[in-house]
Coordinates of C-alpha atoms in Angstrom, one line a residue:
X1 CA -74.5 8.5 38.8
X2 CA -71.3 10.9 39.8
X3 CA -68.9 8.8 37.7
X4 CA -70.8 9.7 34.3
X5 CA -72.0 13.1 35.5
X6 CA -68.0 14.1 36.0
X7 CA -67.2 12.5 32.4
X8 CA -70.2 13.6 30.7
X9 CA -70.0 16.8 31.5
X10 CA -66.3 17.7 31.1
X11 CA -66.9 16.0 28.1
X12 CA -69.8 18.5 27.1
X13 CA -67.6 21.5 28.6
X14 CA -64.8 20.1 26.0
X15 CA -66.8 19.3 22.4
X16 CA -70.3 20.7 22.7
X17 CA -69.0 23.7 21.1
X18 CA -67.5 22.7 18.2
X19 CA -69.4 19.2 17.0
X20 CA -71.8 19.7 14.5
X21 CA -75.9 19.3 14.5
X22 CA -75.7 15.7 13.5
X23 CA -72.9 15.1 16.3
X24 CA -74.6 17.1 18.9
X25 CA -78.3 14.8 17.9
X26 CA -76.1 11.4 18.5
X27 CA -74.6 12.6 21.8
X28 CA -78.6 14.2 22.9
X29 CA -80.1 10.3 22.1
X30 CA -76.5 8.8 24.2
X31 CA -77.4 10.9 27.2
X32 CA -81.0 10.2 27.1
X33 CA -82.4 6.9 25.3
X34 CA -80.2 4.1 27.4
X35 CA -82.5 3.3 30.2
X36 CA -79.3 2.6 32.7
X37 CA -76.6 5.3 33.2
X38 CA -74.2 2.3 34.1
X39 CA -74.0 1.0 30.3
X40 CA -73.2 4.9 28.9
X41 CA -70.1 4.2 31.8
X42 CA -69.2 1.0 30.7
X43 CA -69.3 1.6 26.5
X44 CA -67.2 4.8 27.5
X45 CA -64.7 3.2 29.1
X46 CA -64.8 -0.1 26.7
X47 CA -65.5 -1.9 29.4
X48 CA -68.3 -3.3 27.2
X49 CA -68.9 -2.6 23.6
X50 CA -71.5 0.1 22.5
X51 CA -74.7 -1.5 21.0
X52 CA -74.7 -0.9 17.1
X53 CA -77.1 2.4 17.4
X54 CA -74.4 3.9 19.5
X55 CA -71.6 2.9 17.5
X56 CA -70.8 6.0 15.7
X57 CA -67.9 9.1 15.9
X58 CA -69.7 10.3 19.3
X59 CA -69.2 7.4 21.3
X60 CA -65.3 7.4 19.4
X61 CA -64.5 10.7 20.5
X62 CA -66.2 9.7 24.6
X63 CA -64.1 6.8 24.4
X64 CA -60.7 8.8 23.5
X65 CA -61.9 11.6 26.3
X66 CA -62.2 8.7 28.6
X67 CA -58.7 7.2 28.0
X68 CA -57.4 10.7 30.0
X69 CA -54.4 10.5 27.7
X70 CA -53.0 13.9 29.5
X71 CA -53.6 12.4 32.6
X72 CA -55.8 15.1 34.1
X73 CA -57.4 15.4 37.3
X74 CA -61.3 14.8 36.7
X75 CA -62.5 14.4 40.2
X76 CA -65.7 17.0 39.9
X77 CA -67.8 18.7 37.2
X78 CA -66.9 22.1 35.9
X79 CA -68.4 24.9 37.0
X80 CA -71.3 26.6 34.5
X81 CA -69.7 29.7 34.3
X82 CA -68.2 28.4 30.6
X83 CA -71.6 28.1 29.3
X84 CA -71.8 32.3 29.0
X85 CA -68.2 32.7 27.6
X86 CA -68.3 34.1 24.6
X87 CA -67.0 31.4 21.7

């Protein structure tokens, strides 16, 4: 769904680089165990809280990155080119 592909992947584009192996497994079985792309939305935006397997600094750090505290304009994913930048 568009709303989760915009989040998740500025998301990525934001923390993928510097979260560590363990971090980076959690947010690999978040993207890909929950059978329905709505609930990732809804425990990300606390519309509903995260089942206990999910529960962990991941889905913390998702949740803050969905608050928007800066108030950014998130109305498309980023463009790839990042993934070749040099760290």
């Amino acid at each position: 769904m568009l709303e989760n592909c915009i989040l998740l992947s500025l998301f990525a584009k934001e923390n993928l680089n510097r979260m560590s192996e363990q971090q980076l497994n959690l947010y690999d079985r978040l993207i890909n165990e929950p059978s329905n792309d709505w609930d990732i939305y809804y425990w990300a935006t606390e519309a509903k809280p995260p089942p206990a397997e999910f529960e962990n600094d991941v889905m913390a750090m998702l949740q803050e990155f969905a608050k928007n505290k800066k108030k950014e304009q998130r109305l498309r994913q980023p463009d790839l080119e990042y993934l070749f930048e040099p760290p």
